[in-house]
PDB file of C-alpha atoms and ligand atoms in Angstrom:
ATOM      1  CA  MET A   1     -42.610 -27.590   2.807  1.00 68.00           C
ATOM      2  CA  GLU A   2     -42.218 -24.327   0.689  1.00 77.00           C
ATOM      3  CA  ARG A   3     -43.943 -22.987  -2.485  1.00 93.00           C
ATOM      4  CA  LYS A   4     -42.127 -24.360  -5.362  1.00 96.00           C
ATOM      5  CA  LEU A   5     -42.104 -23.230  -9.276  1.00 98.00           C
ATOM      6  CA  ILE A   6     -43.167 -26.050 -11.090  1.00 98.00           C
ATOM      7  CA  ALA A   7     -43.150 -26.921 -14.933  1.00 98.00           C
ATOM      8  CA  ALA A   8     -45.088 -29.809 -15.370  1.00 98.00           C
ATOM      9  CA  GLY A   9     -46.030 -32.042 -18.355  1.00 98.00           C
ATOM     10  CA  ASN A  10     -48.510 -33.983 -19.111  1.00 98.00           C
ATOM     11  CA  TRP A  11     -48.104 -36.043 -21.939  1.00 98.00           C
ATOM     12  CA  LYS A  12     -51.772 -37.902 -21.940  1.00 98.00           C
ATOM     13  CA  MET A  13     -52.028 -41.138 -24.210  1.00 98.00           C
ATOM     14  CA  ASN A  14     -49.396 -39.710 -26.541  1.00 98.00           C
ATOM     15  CA  MET A  15     -45.754 -41.180 -27.588  1.00 98.00           C
ATOM     16  CA  ASP A  16     -45.076 -44.898 -27.446  1.00 98.00           C
ATOM     17  CA  TYR A  17     -41.824 -46.477 -25.956  1.00 97.00           C
ATOM     18  CA  ASN A  18     -39.104 -45.036 -27.741  1.00 98.00           C
ATOM     19  CA  GLU A  19     -40.658 -41.629 -28.681  1.00 98.00           C
ATOM     20  CA  GLY A  20     -41.038 -41.292 -24.842  1.00 98.00           C
ATOM     21  CA  ARG A  21     -37.642 -42.119 -24.287  1.00 98.00           C
ATOM     22  CA  ASP A  22     -36.434 -39.658 -26.691  1.00 98.00           C
ATOM     23  CA  LEU A  23     -38.722 -36.938 -25.345  1.00 98.00           C
ATOM     24  CA  ALA A  24     -37.284 -37.455 -21.736  1.00 98.00           C
ATOM     25  CA  GLN A  25     -33.643 -38.196 -22.236  1.00 98.00           C
ATOM     26  CA  ALA A  26     -33.746 -34.444 -24.786  1.00 98.00           C
ATOM     27  CA  VAL A  27     -35.505 -32.652 -21.836  1.00 98.00           C
ATOM     28  CA  ALA A  28     -33.017 -34.133 -19.325  1.00 97.00           C
ATOM     29  CA  SER A  29     -30.170 -33.034 -21.749  1.00 96.00           C
ATOM     30  CA  GLY A  30     -31.613 -29.611 -22.291  1.00 96.00           C
ATOM     31  CA  LEU A  31     -32.179 -28.402 -18.561  1.00 95.00           C
ATOM     32  CA  GLN A  32     -30.399 -25.730 -17.355  1.00 90.00           C
ATOM     33  CA  PRO A  33     -29.874 -25.830 -13.310  1.00 89.00           C
ATOM     34  CA  SER A  34     -32.373 -23.878 -11.995  1.00 92.00           C
ATOM     35  CA  ASP A  35     -34.722 -23.581  -8.934  1.00 93.00           C
ATOM     36  CA  VAL A  36     -37.279 -24.604 -11.223  1.00 97.00           C
ATOM     37  CA  LEU A  37     -38.761 -27.804 -10.612  1.00 98.00           C
ATOM     38  CA  VAL A  38     -39.589 -29.853 -13.954  1.00 98.00           C
ATOM     39  CA  ILE A  39     -42.321 -32.768 -13.782  1.00 98.00           C
ATOM     40  CA  MET A  40     -42.918 -35.155 -16.720  1.00 98.00           C
ATOM     41  CA  GLY A  41     -46.227 -36.737 -16.568  1.00 98.00           C
ATOM     42  CA  THR A  42     -45.868 -39.448 -18.719  1.00 98.00           C
ATOM     43  CA  PRO A  43     -48.100 -42.926 -19.252  1.00 98.00           C
ATOM     44  CA  TYR A  44     -47.386 -45.410 -17.048  1.00 98.00           C
ATOM     45  CA  VAL A  45     -45.434 -47.835 -19.889  1.00 98.00           C
ATOM     46  CA  HIS A  46     -42.866 -45.040 -19.738  1.00 98.00           C
ATOM     47  CA  LEU A  47     -41.721 -44.833 -15.779  1.00 98.00           C
ATOM     48  CA  LYS A  48     -39.757 -47.063 -15.021  1.00 98.00           C
ATOM     49  CA  ASN A  49     -37.751 -46.136 -17.707  1.00 98.00           C
ATOM     50  CA  ILE A  50     -37.564 -42.750 -17.546  1.00 98.00           C
ATOM     51  CA  SER A  51     -36.927 -42.539 -13.957  1.00 98.00           C
ATOM     52  CA  GLY A  52     -33.381 -44.088 -14.615  1.00 97.00           C
ATOM     53  CA  ILE A  53     -33.059 -41.169 -17.361  1.00 97.00           C
ATOM     54  CA  ILE A  54     -34.071 -38.980 -14.866  1.00 97.00           C
ATOM     55  CA  LYS A  55     -32.816 -40.265 -11.663  1.00 94.00           C
ATOM     56  CA  ASP A  56     -29.305 -38.106 -11.163  1.00 93.00           C
ATOM     57  CA  ILE A  57     -30.588 -34.884 -12.315  1.00 95.00           C
ATOM     58  CA  SER A  58     -32.075 -32.660  -8.741  1.00 93.00           C
ATOM     59  CA  ASN A  59     -34.737 -30.728 -10.818  1.00 95.00           C
ATOM     60  CA  ILE A  60     -36.639 -33.379 -12.900  1.00 97.00           C
ATOM     61  CA  LYS A  61     -39.445 -35.628 -10.981  1.00 98.00           C
ATOM     62  CA  LEU A  62     -41.888 -38.032 -12.524  1.00 98.00           C
ATOM     63  CA  ALA A  63     -45.162 -38.089 -13.026  1.00 98.00           C
ATOM     64  CA  ALA A  64     -48.082 -40.572 -13.375  1.00 98.00           C
ATOM     65  CA  GLN A  65     -51.290 -39.130 -14.727  1.00 98.00           C
ATOM     66  CA  ASN A  66     -53.922 -41.211 -12.675  1.00 98.00           C
ATOM     67  CA  CYS A  67     -53.605 -43.828  -9.897  1.00 98.00           C
ATOM     68  CA  HIS A  68     -56.412 -46.313  -8.174  1.00 98.00           C
ATOM     69  CA  GLN A  69     -58.149 -45.595  -5.192  1.00 98.00           C
ATOM     70  CA  GLU A  70     -57.608 -49.041  -3.662  1.00 98.00           C
ATOM     71  CA  GLU A  71     -54.259 -50.524  -1.883  1.00 98.00           C
ATOM     72  CA  ASN A  72     -54.768 -53.523  -4.624  1.00 98.00           C
ATOM     73  CA  GLY A  73     -57.021 -56.199  -5.511  1.00 98.00           C
ATOM     74  CA  ALA A  74     -59.315 -57.070  -8.308  1.00 98.00           C
ATOM     75  CA  TYR A  75     -59.108 -54.257 -10.088  1.00 98.00           C
ATOM     76  CA  THR A  76     -58.467 -55.520 -13.782  1.00 98.00           C
ATOM     77  CA  GLY A  77     -56.386 -53.131 -15.707  1.00 97.00           C
ATOM     78  CA  GLU A  78     -55.733 -50.514 -12.862  1.00 98.00           C
ATOM     79  CA  ILE A  79     -52.518 -49.372 -11.428  1.00 98.00           C
ATOM     80  CA  SER A  80     -52.218 -48.367  -7.751  1.00 98.00           C
ATOM     81  CA  ALA A  81     -50.031 -46.080  -5.402  1.00 98.00           C
ATOM     82  CA  ALA A  82     -48.085 -48.703  -4.536  1.00 98.00           C
ATOM     83  CA  MET A  83     -47.173 -49.520  -8.397  1.00 98.00           C
ATOM     84  CA  LEU A  84     -46.336 -46.241  -8.595  1.00 98.00           C
ATOM     85  CA  LYS A  85     -43.831 -45.794  -5.907  1.00 98.00           C
ATOM     86  CA  SER A  86     -41.955 -48.868  -7.193  1.00 98.00           C
ATOM     87  CA  CYS A  87     -41.164 -47.286 -10.178  1.00 98.00           C
ATOM     88  CA  GLY A  88     -39.799 -44.005  -9.196  1.00 97.00           C
ATOM     89  CA  VAL A  89     -43.054 -42.100  -9.182  1.00 98.00           C
ATOM     90  CA  ASP A  90     -42.570 -38.559  -6.990  1.00 98.00           C
ATOM     91  CA  PHE A  91     -45.944 -36.771  -8.131  1.00 98.00           C
ATOM     92  CA  VAL A  92     -49.579 -38.629  -9.435  1.00 98.00           C
ATOM     93  CA  ILE A  93     -51.776 -35.945 -11.649  1.00 98.00           C
ATOM     94  CA  LEU A  94     -55.581 -36.268 -10.062  1.00 98.00           C
ATOM     95  CA  GLY A  95     -58.670 -35.106 -11.266  1.00 98.00           C
ATOM     96  CA  HIS A  96     -57.899 -34.008 -14.844  1.00 98.00           C
ATOM     97  CA  SER A  97     -60.692 -32.656 -16.824  1.00 97.00           C
ATOM     98  CA  GLU A  98     -60.465 -35.668 -19.305  1.00 97.00           C
ATOM     99  CA  ARG A  99     -60.308 -38.515 -16.230  1.00 98.00           C
ATOM    100  CA  ARG A 100     -63.515 -36.159 -15.369  1.00 97.00           C
ATOM    101  CA  GLU A 101     -65.241 -35.985 -18.553  1.00 96.00           C
ATOM    102  CA  TYR A 102     -64.553 -39.605 -19.913  1.00 97.00           C
ATOM    103  CA  PHE A 103     -64.344 -41.494 -17.023  1.00 97.00           C
ATOM    104  CA  GLY A 104     -66.793 -40.166 -14.925  1.00 97.00           C
ATOM    105  CA  GLU A 105     -64.409 -39.106 -11.999  1.00 98.00           C
ATOM    106  CA  ALA A 106     -65.961 -37.116  -9.306  1.00 97.00           C
ATOM    107  CA  ASP A 107     -64.241 -34.680  -6.379  1.00 98.00           C
ATOM    108  CA  GLU A 108     -65.712 -37.642  -3.513  1.00 98.00           C
ATOM    109  CA  LEU A 109     -63.463 -40.133  -5.682  1.00 98.00           C
ATOM    110  CA  ILE A 110     -60.567 -37.873  -6.457  1.00 98.00           C
ATOM    111  CA  ALA A 111     -60.835 -37.074  -2.672  1.00 98.00           C
ATOM    112  CA  LYS A 112     -60.103 -41.211  -2.068  1.00 98.00           C
ATOM    113  CA  LYS A 113     -57.479 -41.261  -4.598  1.00 98.00           C
ATOM    114  CA  ILE A 114     -55.188 -37.959  -2.901  1.00 98.00           C
ATOM    115  CA  ASP A 115     -55.636 -39.881   0.422  1.00 98.00           C
ATOM    116  CA  ILE A 116     -53.914 -43.000  -1.356  1.00 98.00           C
ATOM    117  CA  VAL A 117     -51.408 -41.056  -3.371  1.00 98.00           C
ATOM    118  CA  LEU A 118     -50.431 -39.430   0.069  1.00 98.00           C
ATOM    119  CA  LYS A 119     -50.306 -42.363   1.856  1.00 98.00           C
ATOM    120  CA  TYR A 120     -47.506 -43.808  -0.522  1.00 98.00           C
ATOM    121  CA  GLY A 121     -45.368 -41.053   0.052  1.00 98.00           C
ATOM    122  CA  MET A 122     -45.956 -39.493  -3.058  1.00 98.00           C
ATOM    123  CA  GLN A 123     -47.664 -35.391  -4.244  1.00 98.00           C
ATOM    124  CA  PRO A 124     -50.998 -35.445  -5.706  1.00 98.00           C
ATOM    125  CA  ILE A 125     -51.139 -32.585  -8.192  1.00 98.00           C
ATOM    126  CA  TYR A 126     -54.621 -31.556  -7.869  1.00 98.00           C
ATOM    127  CA  CYS A 127     -56.640 -30.035 -11.224  1.00 98.00           C
ATOM    128  CA  CYS A 128     -59.935 -28.257 -10.945  1.00 98.00           C
ATOM    129  CA  GLY A 129     -61.122 -25.838 -12.917  1.00 98.00           C
ATOM    130  CA  GLU A 130     -64.591 -24.639 -14.880  1.00 97.00           C
ATOM    131  CA  LYS A 131     -66.266 -25.305 -18.317  1.00 96.00           C
ATOM    132  CA  LEU A 132     -67.073 -23.087 -20.589  1.00 94.00           C
ATOM    133  CA  GLU A 133     -70.682 -22.398 -19.779  1.00 94.00           C
ATOM    134  CA  VAL A 134     -69.838 -22.248 -16.268  1.00 96.00           C
ATOM    135  CA  ARG A 135     -67.504 -19.421 -16.941  1.00 95.00           C
ATOM    136  CA  GLU A 136     -70.200 -17.819 -18.950  1.00 93.00           C
ATOM    137  CA  ALA A 137     -72.992 -18.034 -16.610  1.00 96.00           C
ATOM    138  CA  GLY A 138     -70.390 -15.841 -13.824  1.00 96.00           C
ATOM    139  CA  LYS A 139     -70.300 -19.289 -11.545  1.00 98.00           C
ATOM    140  CA  HIS A 140     -66.447 -20.525 -11.996  1.00 98.00           C
ATOM    141  CA  GLU A 141     -65.441 -19.726  -8.175  1.00 98.00           C
ATOM    142  CA  GLU A 142     -68.448 -21.148  -6.922  1.00 98.00           C
ATOM    143  CA  LEU A 143     -67.943 -24.582  -9.187  1.00 98.00           C
ATOM    144  CA  VAL A 144     -63.721 -24.755  -8.355  1.00 98.00           C
ATOM    145  CA  GLY A 145     -64.591 -23.974  -4.711  1.00 98.00           C
ATOM    146  CA  GLU A 146     -66.892 -26.809  -4.510  1.00 98.00           C
ATOM    147  CA  GLN A 147     -64.203 -28.898  -6.401  1.00 98.00           C
ATOM    148  CA  VAL A 148     -61.483 -27.519  -3.599  1.00 98.00           C
ATOM    149  CA  LYS A 149     -63.113 -28.502  -0.621  1.00 98.00           C
ATOM    150  CA  THR A 150     -64.813 -31.317  -1.412  1.00 98.00           C
ATOM    151  CA  ALA A 151     -61.293 -32.934  -2.918  1.00 98.00           C
ATOM    152  CA  LEU A 152     -59.003 -31.404   0.030  1.00 98.00           C
ATOM    153  CA  TYR A 153     -60.883 -29.612   2.930  1.00 98.00           C
ATOM    154  CA  HIS A 154     -60.511 -33.160   4.307  1.00 98.00           C
ATOM    155  CA  LEU A 155     -57.183 -33.376   4.472  1.00 98.00           C
ATOM    156  CA  THR A 156     -54.707 -32.577   7.634  1.00 98.00           C
ATOM    157  CA  LYS A 157     -52.392 -29.307   7.308  1.00 98.00           C
ATOM    158  CA  GLU A 158     -48.984 -31.553   6.952  1.00 97.00           C
ATOM    159  CA  GLN A 159     -50.884 -33.248   3.769  1.00 98.00           C
ATOM    160  CA  MET A 160     -52.585 -30.399   2.378  1.00 98.00           C
ATOM    161  CA  GLN A 161     -48.628 -28.831   2.390  1.00 97.00           C
ATOM    162  CA  ARG A 162     -47.967 -31.885   0.094  1.00 97.00           C
ATOM    163  CA  VAL A 163     -50.648 -31.108  -2.341  1.00 98.00           C
ATOM    164  CA  VAL A 164     -49.887 -29.393  -5.593  1.00 98.00           C
ATOM    165  CA  ILE A 165     -53.127 -27.421  -6.972  1.00 98.00           C
ATOM    166  CA  ALA A 166     -53.590 -27.453 -11.054  1.00 98.00           C
ATOM    167  CA  TYR A 167     -56.432 -24.692 -11.990  1.00 98.00           C
ATOM    168  CA  GLU A 168     -57.397 -25.631 -15.633  1.00 97.00           C
ATOM    169  CA  PRO A 169     -60.500 -24.101 -16.911  1.00 96.00           C
ATOM    170  CA  VAL A 170     -61.654 -26.246 -19.269  1.00 94.00           C
ATOM    171  CA  TRP A 171     -62.251 -24.377 -22.589  1.00 93.00           C
ATOM    172  CA  ALA A 172     -58.018 -23.414 -22.479  1.00 92.00           C
ATOM    173  CA  ILE A 173     -57.249 -27.150 -22.347  1.00 90.00           C
ATOM    174  CA  GLY A 174     -56.353 -28.268 -25.946  1.00 85.00           C
ATOM    175  CA  THR A 175     -58.253 -25.332 -27.386  1.00 87.00           C
ATOM    176  CA  GLY A 176     -55.377 -23.127 -28.075  1.00 84.00           C
ATOM    177  CA  LYS A 177     -57.584 -20.843 -26.483  1.00 85.00           C
ATOM    178  CA  THR A 178     -55.648 -19.162 -23.045  1.00 88.00           C
ATOM    179  CA  ALA A 179     -56.594 -17.757 -19.733  1.00 91.00           C
ATOM    180  CA  THR A 180     -55.840 -14.262 -19.633  1.00 95.00           C
ATOM    181  CA  PRO A 181     -53.379 -13.516 -17.002  1.00 96.00           C
ATOM    182  CA  GLN A 182     -55.875 -11.861 -14.744  1.00 97.00           C
ATOM    183  CA  GLN A 183     -58.227 -14.306 -15.308  1.00 97.00           C
ATOM    184  CA  ALA A 184     -55.875 -16.669 -13.884  1.00 97.00           C
ATOM    185  CA  GLN A 185     -54.408 -14.701 -11.651  1.00 98.00           C
ATOM    186  CA  ASP A 186     -58.178 -14.008 -10.605  1.00 98.00           C
ATOM    187  CA  MET A 187     -59.169 -17.468  -9.817  1.00 98.00           C
ATOM    188  CA  HIS A 188     -55.400 -18.837  -8.032  1.00 98.00           C
ATOM    189  CA  GLU A 189     -55.721 -15.752  -5.494  1.00 98.00           C
ATOM    190  CA  TYR A 190     -59.423 -16.945  -4.726  1.00 98.00           C
ATOM    191  CA  ILE A 191     -58.066 -20.918  -5.027  1.00 98.00           C
ATOM    192  CA  ARG A 192     -55.459 -19.577  -2.537  1.00 98.00           C
ATOM    193  CA  SER A 193     -57.763 -17.744  -0.097  1.00 98.00           C
ATOM    194  CA  LEU A 194     -59.736 -20.989   0.364  1.00 98.00           C
ATOM    195  CA  ILE A 195     -56.549 -22.810   1.120  1.00 98.00           C
ATOM    196  CA  ARG A 196     -55.855 -20.241   3.837  1.00 98.00           C
ATOM    197  CA  LYS A 197     -59.441 -20.328   5.152  1.00 98.00           C
ATOM    198  CA  LYS A 198     -59.376 -24.054   6.288  1.00 98.00           C
ATOM    199  CA  PHE A 199     -55.396 -24.343   6.359  1.00 98.00           C
ATOM    200  CA  GLY A 200     -53.919 -21.271   7.484  1.00 98.00           C
ATOM    201  CA  GLN A 201     -51.836 -18.366   6.201  1.00 97.00           C
ATOM    202  CA  GLU A 202     -48.917 -20.628   6.289  1.00 97.00           C
ATOM    203  CA  VAL A 203     -50.034 -23.576   4.612  1.00 98.00           C
ATOM    204  CA  ALA A 204     -51.809 -21.083   1.796  1.00 98.00           C
ATOM    205  CA  ASP A 205     -48.413 -19.271   1.051  1.00 98.00           C
ATOM    206  CA  ALA A 206     -46.824 -22.325   0.649  1.00 97.00           C
ATOM    207  CA  THR A 207     -49.085 -23.963  -2.130  1.00 98.00           C
ATOM    208  CA  THR A 208     -48.002 -24.094  -5.384  1.00 98.00           C
ATOM    209  CA  ILE A 209     -50.653 -23.336  -7.570  1.00 98.00           C
ATOM    210  CA  LEU A 210     -50.296 -23.896 -11.482  1.00 98.00           C
ATOM    211  CA  TYR A 211     -52.003 -23.085 -14.420  1.00 98.00           C
ATOM    212  CA  GLY A 212     -53.179 -25.557 -17.230  1.00 97.00           C
ATOM    213  CA  GLY A 213     -54.298 -24.581 -20.457  1.00 95.00           C
ATOM    214  CA  SER A 214     -52.460 -24.115 -23.809  1.00 94.00           C
ATOM    215  CA  VAL A 215     -49.875 -23.008 -21.773  1.00 96.00           C
ATOM    216  CA  LYS A 216     -46.719 -22.309 -24.856  1.00 97.00           C
ATOM    217  CA  PRO A 217     -43.853 -21.046 -24.903  1.00 97.00           C
ATOM    218  CA  ASP A 218     -45.086 -17.319 -25.975  1.00 97.00           C
ATOM    219  CA  ASN A 219     -47.756 -17.102 -23.099  1.00 96.00           C
ATOM    220  CA  ALA A 220     -45.989 -18.666 -20.621  1.00 98.00           C
ATOM    221  CA  GLN A 221     -44.049 -15.461 -18.996  1.00 98.00           C
ATOM    222  CA  GLU A 222     -46.770 -13.273 -18.737  1.00 97.00           C
ATOM    223  CA  LEU A 223     -48.864 -16.372 -17.355  1.00 97.00           C
ATOM    224  CA  PHE A 224     -46.258 -17.292 -14.762  1.00 98.00           C
ATOM    225  CA  SER A 225     -45.406 -13.819 -13.306  1.00 98.00           C
ATOM    226  CA  GLN A 226     -48.606 -13.061 -11.993  1.00 98.00           C
ATOM    227  CA  PRO A 227     -48.078 -13.549  -8.091  1.00 98.00           C
ATOM    228  CA  ASP A 228     -50.691 -16.400  -7.571  1.00 98.00           C
ATOM    229  CA  VAL A 229     -49.446 -18.485 -10.575  1.00 98.00           C
ATOM    230  CA  ASP A 230     -46.500 -20.558  -9.439  1.00 98.00           C
ATOM    231  CA  GLY A 231     -46.136 -22.403 -12.949  1.00 98.00           C
ATOM    232  CA  GLY A 232     -47.880 -24.199 -15.351  1.00 98.00           C
ATOM    233  CA  LEU A 233     -49.411 -27.597 -16.054  1.00 98.00           C
ATOM    234  CA  VAL A 234     -48.672 -27.958 -20.153  1.00 98.00           C
ATOM    235  CA  GLY A 235     -50.136 -30.751 -22.152  1.00 97.00           C
ATOM    236  CA  GLY A 236     -49.495 -30.235 -25.880  1.00 97.00           C
ATOM    237  CA  ALA A 237     -46.438 -28.165 -25.595  1.00 98.00           C
ATOM    238  CA  SER A 238     -44.858 -31.023 -23.502  1.00 98.00           C
ATOM    239  CA  LEU A 239     -44.536 -33.218 -26.249  1.00 98.00           C
ATOM    240  CA  LYS A 240     -41.687 -31.246 -27.859  1.00 98.00           C
ATOM    241  CA  ALA A 241     -38.625 -30.568 -25.787  1.00 98.00           C
ATOM    242  CA  LYS A 242     -37.653 -27.376 -27.153  1.00 98.00           C
ATOM    243  CA  ASP A 243     -40.676 -26.039 -26.682  1.00 98.00           C
ATOM    244  CA  PHE A 244     -41.024 -27.359 -22.987  1.00 98.00           C
ATOM    245  CA  LEU A 245     -37.512 -26.313 -22.322  1.00 98.00           C
ATOM    246  CA  ALA A 246     -38.446 -22.916 -23.152  1.00 98.00           C
ATOM    247  CA  ILE A 247     -41.316 -22.903 -21.308  1.00 98.00           C
ATOM    248  CA  ALA A 248     -39.490 -24.114 -17.898  1.00 98.00           C
ATOM    249  CA  SER A 249     -37.089 -20.810 -18.390  1.00 97.00           C
ATOM    250  CA  SER A 250     -39.842 -18.519 -18.805  1.00 97.00           C
ATOM    251  CA  PHE A 251     -40.085 -17.617 -14.876  1.00 96.00           C
TER     252      PHE A 251
HETATM  253  C1  PEP B 301     -53.604 -30.418 -19.918  1.00 70.26           C
HETATM  254  O1  PEP B 301     -53.412 -31.616 -20.259  1.00 70.26           O
HETATM  255  O2  PEP B 301     -53.562 -30.643 -18.582  1.00 70.26           O
HETATM  256  C2  PEP B 301     -53.321 -29.373 -20.723  1.00 70.26           C
HETATM  257  C3  PEP B 301     -53.479 -28.318 -20.134  1.00 70.26           C
HETATM  258  O3  PEP B 301     -53.077 -29.174 -21.826  1.00 70.26           O
HETATM  259  P1  PEP B 301     -53.198 -28.445 -22.945  1.00 70.26           P
HETATM  260  O4  PEP B 301     -51.770 -27.554 -22.621  1.00 70.26           O
HETATM  261  O5  PEP B 301     -52.637 -28.785 -24.285  1.00 70.26           O
HETATM  262  O6  PEP B 301     -53.747 -27.169 -23.116  1.00 70.26           O
END
């Protein structure tokens, strides 16, 4: 595995079936061939259809936004890793701050979800990041460090090479407030140092670390030009093909 440049979209709970199809088609037809990997993180109901739309385009992949931690069974309303895999999913966004906030997910649970996603041959996009009060108290590295250690330090080197990390300061998500390129770089460098300590230089160098939090066409280039920022996890701006494509060409 090597470090990739990635523009990943997170549609969250937006887009009905037809809107989702149209958006995926617009992204697929507007994307220029490049080294940048584009990922669409769609609601479950779109996955199978969109996997058909993108199947011949090598630099677009599909992500789910969550996954249950158990293999199968009596978990009404939940979706398993095997189901996702069978619908053509390559990546699974895990530990998004909205899942932490509204669904009580913590890193011990997220660690289990990472395990099952890896077991089924998909790649986790592991989200971490601090709330505003934590940053204001100067404890953001401590908190993100704890998150990363709890969710990822049990993995083997081989498993870690398949994990994408997304640093998403909670105060920047959906707020229009972006971390400065320097704030993003500092945290990404810190996260990479944690990966280096546990998994070694080679794995750290190969780990893709995305920034998320109000990434837009007009700020993407400056963020992505930081040495440890390997792309973005994009919420709002991924819902407009033109904006998302502009972000994907900002490297
Ligand atoms: C996100 O959903 O992960 C996100 C970063 O959202 P936004 O780009 O809208 O801030």
